PDB file of C-alpha atoms in Angstrom:
ATOM      1  CA  MET Z  54       0.000   0.000   0.000  1.00  0.00           C
ATOM      2  CA  GLY Z  55       1.130   3.546  -0.721  1.00  0.00           C
ATOM      3  CA  TYR Z  56       1.259   6.720   1.338  1.00  0.00           C
ATOM      4  CA  ASP Z  57      -1.925   8.568   2.296  1.00  0.00           C
ATOM      5  CA  LEU Z  58      -2.476  11.726   0.216  1.00  0.00           C
ATOM      6  CA  GLU Z  59      -3.099  13.762   3.379  1.00  0.00           C
ATOM      7  CA  ARG Z  60       0.576  13.489   4.316  1.00  0.00           C
ATOM      8  CA  PHE Z  61       1.693  15.464   1.269  1.00  0.00           C
ATOM      9  CA  VAL Z  62       2.306  19.186   0.932  1.00  0.00           C
ATOM     10  CA  GLY Z  63       0.470  20.830  -1.939  1.00  0.00           C
ATOM     11  CA  TYR Z  64      -0.871  19.221  -5.100  1.00  0.00           C
ATOM     12  CA  VAL Z  65       0.182  15.624  -5.812  1.00  0.00           C
ATOM     13  CA  ASN Z  66       0.659  14.873  -9.504  1.00  0.00           C
ATOM     14  CA  GLU Z  67      -1.338  11.987 -10.940  1.00  0.00           C
ATOM     15  CA  GLY Z  68       1.949  10.384 -12.023  1.00  0.00           C
ATOM     16  CA  LEU Z  69       2.866   9.857  -8.368  1.00  0.00           C
ATOM     17  CA  LEU Z  70      -0.172   7.646  -7.688  1.00  0.00           C
ATOM     18  CA  CYS Z  71      -0.011   3.865  -7.692  1.00  0.00           C
ATOM     19  CA  CYS Z  72      -2.150   2.296 -10.422  1.00  0.00           C
ATOM     20  CA  VAL Z  73      -3.317  -0.383  -7.985  1.00  0.00           C
ATOM     21  CA  CYS Z  74      -4.048   1.267  -4.612  1.00  0.00           C
ATOM     22  CA  ARG Z  75      -4.328   4.877  -5.916  1.00  0.00           C
ATOM     23  CA  ASP Z  76      -2.228   6.149  -3.015  1.00  0.00           C
ATOM     24  CA  VAL Z  77       1.147   7.867  -3.421  1.00  0.00           C
ATOM     25  CA  LEU Z  78       3.841   5.473  -4.602  1.00  0.00           C
ATOM     26  CA  GLU Z  79       5.790   3.630  -1.904  1.00  0.00           C
ATOM     27  CA  ARG Z  80       9.064   2.045  -3.078  1.00  0.00           C
ATOM     28  CA  PRO Z  81       7.858   2.592  -6.669  1.00  0.00           C
ATOM     29  CA  LEU Z  82       8.436   0.235  -9.580  1.00  0.00           C
ATOM     30  CA  GLN Z  83       7.704   0.981 -13.230  1.00  0.00           C
ATOM     31  CA  ALA Z  84       6.583  -1.402 -15.975  1.00  0.00           C
ATOM     32  CA  PRO Z  85       7.855  -1.173 -19.596  1.00  0.00           C
ATOM     33  CA  CYS Z  86       4.481   0.417 -20.453  1.00  0.00           C
ATOM     34  CA  GLU Z  87       5.515   3.238 -18.016  1.00  0.00           C
ATOM     35  CA  HIS Z  88       2.748   2.598 -15.482  1.00  0.00           C
ATOM     36  CA  ALA Z  89       3.999   2.847 -11.893  1.00  0.00           C
ATOM     37  CA  PHE Z  90       3.095   0.854  -8.809  1.00  0.00           C
ATOM     38  CA  CYS Z  91       4.010   0.450  -5.157  1.00  0.00           C
ATOM     39  CA  SER Z  92       6.422  -2.449  -4.843  1.00  0.00           C
ATOM     40  CA  SER Z  93       4.098  -4.399  -2.509  1.00  0.00           C
ATOM     41  CA  CYS Z  94       1.004  -3.672  -4.646  1.00  0.00           C
ATOM     42  CA  ILE Z  95       2.437  -4.932  -7.936  1.00  0.00           C
ATOM     43  CA  SER Z  96       4.090  -7.928  -6.250  1.00  0.00           C
ATOM     44  CA  SER Z  97       0.735  -9.010  -4.823  1.00  0.00           C
ATOM     45  CA  TRP Z  98      -1.006  -8.386  -8.162  1.00  0.00           C
ATOM     46  CA  LEU Z  99       1.461 -10.473 -10.167  1.00  0.00           C
ATOM     47  CA  VAL Z 100       0.939 -13.477  -7.895  1.00  0.00           C
ATOM     48  CA  TYR Z 101      -2.487 -13.952  -9.564  1.00  0.00           C
ATOM     49  CA  HIS Z 102      -2.084 -12.046 -12.839  1.00  0.00           C
ATOM     50  CA  ARG Z 103       0.520 -11.796 -15.598  1.00  0.00           C
ATOM     51  CA  SER Z 104      -0.454  -8.415 -16.959  1.00  0.00           C
ATOM     52  CA  CYS Z 105      -0.333  -4.713 -16.140  1.00  0.00           C
ATOM     53  CA  PRO Z 106      -3.343  -3.795 -13.970  1.00  0.00           C
ATOM     54  CA  GLU Z 107      -3.802  -0.587 -15.957  1.00  0.00           C
ATOM     55  CA  ASP Z 108      -3.629  -1.600 -19.647  1.00  0.00           C
ATOM     56  CA  ARG Z 109      -3.546  -5.459 -19.359  1.00  0.00           C
ATOM     57  CA  LEU Z 110      -0.331  -5.730 -21.363  1.00  0.00           C
ATOM     58  CA  PRO Z 111       1.820  -8.767 -20.487  1.00  0.00           C
ATOM     59  CA  LEU Z 112       3.959  -8.060 -17.427  1.00  0.00           C
ATOM     60  CA  ASP Z 113       6.565  -9.998 -15.485  1.00  0.00           C
ATOM     61  CA  VAL Z 114       8.386  -9.165 -12.236  1.00  0.00           C
ATOM     62  CA  SER Z 115      11.744  -9.242 -14.024  1.00  0.00           C
ATOM     63  CA  SER Z 116      10.695  -6.371 -16.296  1.00  0.00           C
ATOM     64  CA  LEU Z 117       9.937  -3.975 -13.428  1.00  0.00           C
ATOM     65  CA  LYS Z 118      12.454  -1.182 -12.783  1.00  0.00           C
ATOM     66  CA  PRO Z 119      12.900   1.252  -9.858  1.00  0.00           C
ATOM     67  CA  LEU Z 120      11.223   4.598 -10.439  1.00  0.00           C
ATOM     68  CA  TYR Z 121      12.482   7.906  -9.054  1.00  0.00           C
ATOM     69  CA  ARG Z 122       9.867  10.639  -8.726  1.00  0.00           C
ATOM     70  CA  TYR Z 123       9.805  13.432  -6.217  1.00  0.00           C
ATOM     71  CA  ALA Z 124       7.196  14.981  -3.961  1.00  0.00           C
ATOM     72  CA  ALA Z 125       7.270  16.882  -0.686  1.00  0.00           C
ATOM     73  CA  VAL Z 126       5.872  14.765   2.134  1.00  0.00           C
ATOM     74  CA  ASN Z 127       5.312  15.197   5.850  1.00  0.00           C
ATOM     75  CA  ALA Z 128       7.544  12.567   7.441  1.00  0.00           C
ATOM     76  CA  ALA Z 129       5.047  11.574  10.153  1.00  0.00           C
ATOM     77  CA  GLN Z 130       2.089  12.956  12.061  1.00  0.00           C
ATOM     78  CA  GLY Z 131       3.454  15.523  14.523  1.00  0.00           C
ATOM     79  CA  CYS Z 132       6.851  15.695  12.789  1.00  0.00           C
ATOM     80  CA  GLU Z 133       7.615  19.087  11.222  1.00  0.00           C
ATOM     81  CA  VAL Z 134      10.166  17.690   8.760  1.00  0.00           C
ATOM     82  CA  VAL Z 135       9.117  17.883   5.115  1.00  0.00           C
ATOM     83  CA  CYS Z 136      11.274  15.712   2.876  1.00  0.00           C
ATOM     84  CA  SER Z 137      11.258  14.278  -0.611  1.00  0.00           C
ATOM     85  CA  LEU Z 138       9.458  10.997  -1.213  1.00  0.00           C
ATOM     86  CA  GLU Z 139      12.807   9.388  -2.052  1.00  0.00           C
ATOM     87  CA  ASN Z 140      14.226  10.248   1.377  1.00  0.00           C
ATOM     88  CA  LEU Z 141      11.153   9.346   3.433  1.00  0.00           C
ATOM     89  CA  HIS Z 142      12.236   5.842   4.447  1.00  0.00           C
ATOM     90  CA  ALA Z 143      15.663   7.061   5.545  1.00  0.00           C
ATOM     91  CA  HIS Z 144      14.089   9.769   7.714  1.00  0.00           C
ATOM     92  CA  GLU Z 145      11.512   7.388   9.201  1.00  0.00           C
ATOM     93  CA  ASP Z 146      14.362   5.170  10.410  1.00  0.00           C
ATOM     94  CA  GLU Z 147      15.380   7.926  12.845  1.00  0.00           C
ATOM     95  CA  CYS Z 148      12.294  10.143  13.189  1.00  0.00           C
ATOM     96  CA  GLU Z 149      11.179  10.593  16.799  1.00  0.00           C
ATOM     97  CA  PHE Z 150       7.527  10.608  15.664  1.00  0.00           C
ATOM     98  CA  ALA Z 151       7.713   7.364  13.672  1.00  0.00           C
ATOM     99  CA  PHE Z 152       5.980   4.350  15.212  1.00  0.00           C
ATOM    100  CA  VAL Z 153       8.176   1.443  16.324  1.00  0.00           C
ATOM    101  CA  SER Z 154       7.354  -1.907  17.893  1.00  0.00           C
ATOM    102  CA  CYS Z 155       8.057  -2.670  21.530  1.00  0.00           C
ATOM    103  CA  SER Z 156      11.167  -4.849  21.841  1.00  0.00           C
ATOM    104  CA  ASN Z 157       9.727  -6.973  24.651  1.00  0.00           C
ATOM    105  CA  THR Z 158       8.796 -10.453  23.449  1.00  0.00           C
ATOM    106  CA  GLY Z 159       5.051 -10.861  23.074  1.00  0.00           C
ATOM    107  CA  CYS Z 160       4.188  -7.162  23.352  1.00  0.00           C
ATOM    108  CA  PRO Z 161       1.997  -6.035  20.419  1.00  0.00           C
ATOM    109  CA  VAL Z 162       2.240  -2.315  21.192  1.00  0.00           C
ATOM    110  CA  GLN Z 163       3.633   0.209  18.724  1.00  0.00           C
ATOM    111  CA  VAL Z 164       4.652   3.621  20.063  1.00  0.00           C
ATOM    112  CA  GLU Z 165       6.364   6.724  18.738  1.00  0.00           C
ATOM    113  CA  ARG Z 166      10.131   6.322  18.888  1.00  0.00           C
ATOM    114  CA  ARG Z 167      10.370   9.249  21.339  1.00  0.00           C
ATOM    115  CA  GLY Z 168       8.058   7.389  23.769  1.00  0.00           C
ATOM    116  CA  LEU Z 169       9.655   3.946  23.484  1.00  0.00           C
ATOM    117  CA  GLU Z 170      11.883   4.284  26.543  1.00  0.00           C
ATOM    118  CA  ALA Z 171       8.939   5.333  28.711  1.00  0.00           C
ATOM    119  CA  HIS Z 172       6.873   2.431  27.410  1.00  0.00           C
ATOM    120  CA  LEU Z 173       9.642  -0.090  28.057  1.00  0.00           C
ATOM    121  CA  SER Z 174       9.883   1.022  31.682  1.00  0.00           C
ATOM    122  CA  GLU Z 175       6.230   0.137  32.312  1.00  0.00           C
ATOM    123  CA  CYS Z 176       5.498  -2.508  29.659  1.00  0.00           C
ATOM    124  CA  ASN Z 177       3.470  -5.453  30.972  1.00  0.00           C
ATOM    125  CA  PHE Z 178       5.730  -7.787  28.991  1.00  0.00           C
ATOM    126  CA  ARG Z 179       8.967  -6.629  30.632  1.00  0.00           C
ATOM    127  CA  ARG Z 180      10.512  -9.365  32.721  1.00  0.00           C
ATOM    128  CA  GLU Z 181      12.736  -8.367  35.604  1.00  0.00           C
ATOM    129  CA  CYS Z 182      14.781 -10.982  37.415  1.00  0.00           C
ATOM    130  CA  PRO Z 183      12.698 -12.178  40.394  1.00  0.00           C
ATOM    131  CA  LYS Z 184      15.878 -12.690  42.452  1.00  0.00           C
ATOM    132  CA  GLY Z 185      16.524  -8.956  42.571  1.00  0.00           C
ATOM    133  CA  CYS Z 186      19.682  -8.552  40.482  1.00  0.00           C
ATOM    134  CA  GLY Z 187      17.942  -5.854  38.434  1.00  0.00           C
ATOM    135  CA  HIS Z 188      18.450  -7.455  35.019  1.00  0.00           C
ATOM    136  CA  MET Z 189      15.629  -7.525  32.496  1.00  0.00           C
ATOM    137  CA  LEU Z 190      14.954 -10.995  31.119  1.00  0.00           C
ATOM    138  CA  PRO Z 191      14.427 -11.002  27.330  1.00  0.00           C
ATOM    139  CA  SER Z 192      12.161 -14.076  27.327  1.00  0.00           C
ATOM    140  CA  PRO Z 193       9.806 -16.001  29.621  1.00  0.00           C
ATOM    141  CA  ASN Z 194      12.434 -18.747  29.960  1.00  0.00           C
ATOM    142  CA  GLN Z 195      14.283 -17.714  33.122  1.00  0.00           C
ATOM    143  CA  SER Z 196      16.078 -21.024  33.666  1.00  0.00           C
ATOM    144  CA  GLN Z 197      19.161 -19.861  31.733  1.00  0.00           C
ATOM    145  CA  HIS Z 198      19.512 -16.654  33.732  1.00  0.00           C
ATOM    146  CA  ASN Z 199      22.355 -16.606  36.272  1.00  0.00           C
ATOM    147  CA  CYS Z 200      22.423 -13.513  38.484  1.00  0.00           C
ATOM    148  CA  VAL Z 201      26.042 -13.969  39.601  1.00  0.00           C
ATOM    149  CA  ALA Z 202      27.269 -14.502  36.039  1.00  0.00           C
ATOM    150  CA  GLU Z 203      25.325 -11.504  34.740  1.00  0.00           C
ATOM    151  CA  LEU Z 204      26.612  -9.223  37.504  1.00  0.00           C
ATOM    152  CA  ARG Z 205      30.171 -10.513  37.022  1.00  0.00           C
ATOM    153  CA  ILE Z 206      29.971  -9.668  33.320  1.00  0.00           C
ATOM    154  CA  GLU Z 207      28.655  -6.198  34.145  1.00  0.00           C
ATOM    155  CA  VAL Z 208      31.462  -5.610  36.670  1.00  0.00           C
ATOM    156  CA  GLU Z 209      34.056  -6.763  34.122  1.00  0.00           C
ATOM    157  CA  MET Z 210      32.618  -4.410  31.520  1.00  0.00           C
ATOM    158  CA  LEU Z 211      32.742  -1.503  33.977  1.00  0.00           C
ATOM    159  CA  ARG Z 212      36.309  -2.410  34.957  1.00  0.00           C
ATOM    160  CA  ALA Z 213      37.380  -2.575  31.311  1.00  0.00           C
ATOM    161  CA  GLU Z 214      35.724   0.759  30.632  1.00  0.00           C
ATOM    162  CA  MET Z 215      37.443   2.319  33.638  1.00  0.00           C
ATOM    163  CA  MET Z 216      40.834   0.920  32.578  1.00  0.00           C
ATOM    164  CA  CYS Z 217      40.361   2.404  29.116  1.00  0.00           C
ATOM    165  CA  LYS Z 218      39.572   5.803  30.618  1.00  0.00           C
ATOM    166  CA  VAL Z 219      42.588   5.593  32.943  1.00  0.00           C
ATOM    167  CA  GLU Z 220      44.835   4.680  30.002  1.00  0.00           C
ATOM    168  CA  GLU Z 221      43.394   7.550  27.982  1.00  0.00           C
ATOM    169  CA  VAL Z 222      44.079  10.023  30.809  1.00  0.00           C
ATOM    170  CA  ARG Z 223      47.611   8.612  31.227  1.00  0.00           C
ATOM    171  CA  ARG Z 224      48.407   9.072  27.536  1.00  0.00           C
ATOM    172  CA  GLU Z 225      46.992  12.597  27.609  1.00  0.00           C
ATOM    173  CA  MET Z 226      49.123  13.511  30.662  1.00  0.00           C
ATOM    174  CA  GLU Z 227      52.248  12.045  29.052  1.00  0.00           C
ATOM    175  CA  SER Z 228      51.566  14.028  25.912  1.00  0.00           C
ATOM    176  CA  ARG Z 229      51.203  17.233  27.924  1.00  0.00           C
ATOM    177  CA  LEU Z 230      54.399  16.542  29.872  1.00  0.00           C
ATOM    178  CA  ASP Z 231      56.325  15.869  26.662  1.00  0.00           C
ATOM    179  CA  SER Z 232      55.020  19.101  25.193  1.00  0.00           C
ATOM    180  CA  GLN Z 233      56.032  21.077  28.304  1.00  0.00           C
ATOM    181  CA  ARG Z 234      59.439  19.371  28.343  1.00  0.00           C
ATOM    182  CA  ARG Z 235      60.088  20.308  24.714  1.00  0.00           C
ATOM    183  CA  HIS Z 236      58.991  23.883  25.426  1.00  0.00           C
ATOM    184  CA  MET Z 237      61.371  24.139  28.411  1.00  0.00           C
ATOM    185  CA  VAL Z 238      64.309  22.746  26.406  1.00  0.00           C
ATOM    186  CA  GLN Z 239      63.577  25.228  23.625  1.00  0.00           C
ATOM    187  CA  LYS Z 240      63.340  28.062  26.149  1.00  0.00           C
ATOM    188  CA  GLU Z 241      66.615  27.003  27.800  1.00  0.00           C
ATOM    189  CA  SER Z 242      68.380  26.962  24.438  1.00  0.00           C
ATOM    190  CA  GLN Z 243      67.002  30.405  23.637  1.00  0.00           C
ATOM    191  CA  LEU Z 244      68.192  31.794  27.008  1.00  0.00           C
ATOM    192  CA  LYS Z 245      71.665  30.328  26.477  1.00  0.00           C
ATOM    193  CA  SER Z 246      71.879  32.021  23.089  1.00  0.00           C
ATOM    194  CA  GLU Z 247      70.841  35.335  24.604  1.00  0.00           C
ATOM    195  CA  VAL Z 248      73.428  34.973  27.405  1.00  0.00           C
ATOM    196  CA  GLU Z 249      76.175  34.208  24.887  1.00  0.00           C
ATOM    197  CA  GLU Z 250      75.139  37.202  22.840  1.00  0.00           C
ATOM    198  CA  LEU Z 251      75.253  39.452  25.917  1.00  0.00           C
ATOM    199  CA  LYS Z 252      78.722  38.104  26.799  1.00  0.00           C
ATOM    200  CA  GLY Z 253      79.910  38.959  23.311  1.00  0.00           C
ATOM    201  CA  GLN Z 254      78.525  42.481  23.560  1.00  0.00           C
ATOM    202  CA  LEU Z 255      80.135  42.923  26.992  1.00  0.00           C
ATOM    203  CA  ALA Z 256      83.503  41.733  25.688  1.00  0.00           C
ATOM    204  CA  CYS Z 257      83.336  44.290  22.883  1.00  0.00           C
ATOM    205  CA  LEU Z 258      82.629  47.066  25.387  1.00  0.00           C
ATOM    206  CA  MET Z 259      85.491  46.006  27.595  1.00  0.00           C
ATOM    207  CA  SER Z 260      88.032  45.929  24.775  1.00  0.00           C
TER     208      SER Z 260
END
């Protein structure tokens, strides 16, 4: 099925409408006869027919080609972004207003991406370890869950992260010390040159 006309800004050209569902083309494909269809619409049609739904000319899946046509579309209800039809799927993959499925097994709920975290915290399908370790269980099968092992892994991860940060700070401090050391050596050399120059000038005055 295509995109609802109400999502589009301004007039939508007839050439942007799917010949099957009459909505705006979604992942459009074009037949050799130049009629265009949503990918899912024409795929379903060709399961039972071997012709173009518009002019009945012979049509095969292998003859369909991607079609690139442009229109300005509202990315999602509530979202203020207006993008081209070609870029809609890419934007929906990150849009805060796009609907996504709950990641908890068995939960049928779909929520806006911006509300997913809140939903997960109160989802009826969330499974927290009954022994009190605080871990969320991804499935009803709790027999494989080992609190001690899970907490040990978490501690090891935190330790590794801390060691990385310590090593990063150490390298940064060494770099700063090397830079200061080079600056001091350069300054010392400059002072020695100035002293030698002053000695030369003094010797000239004394002679």
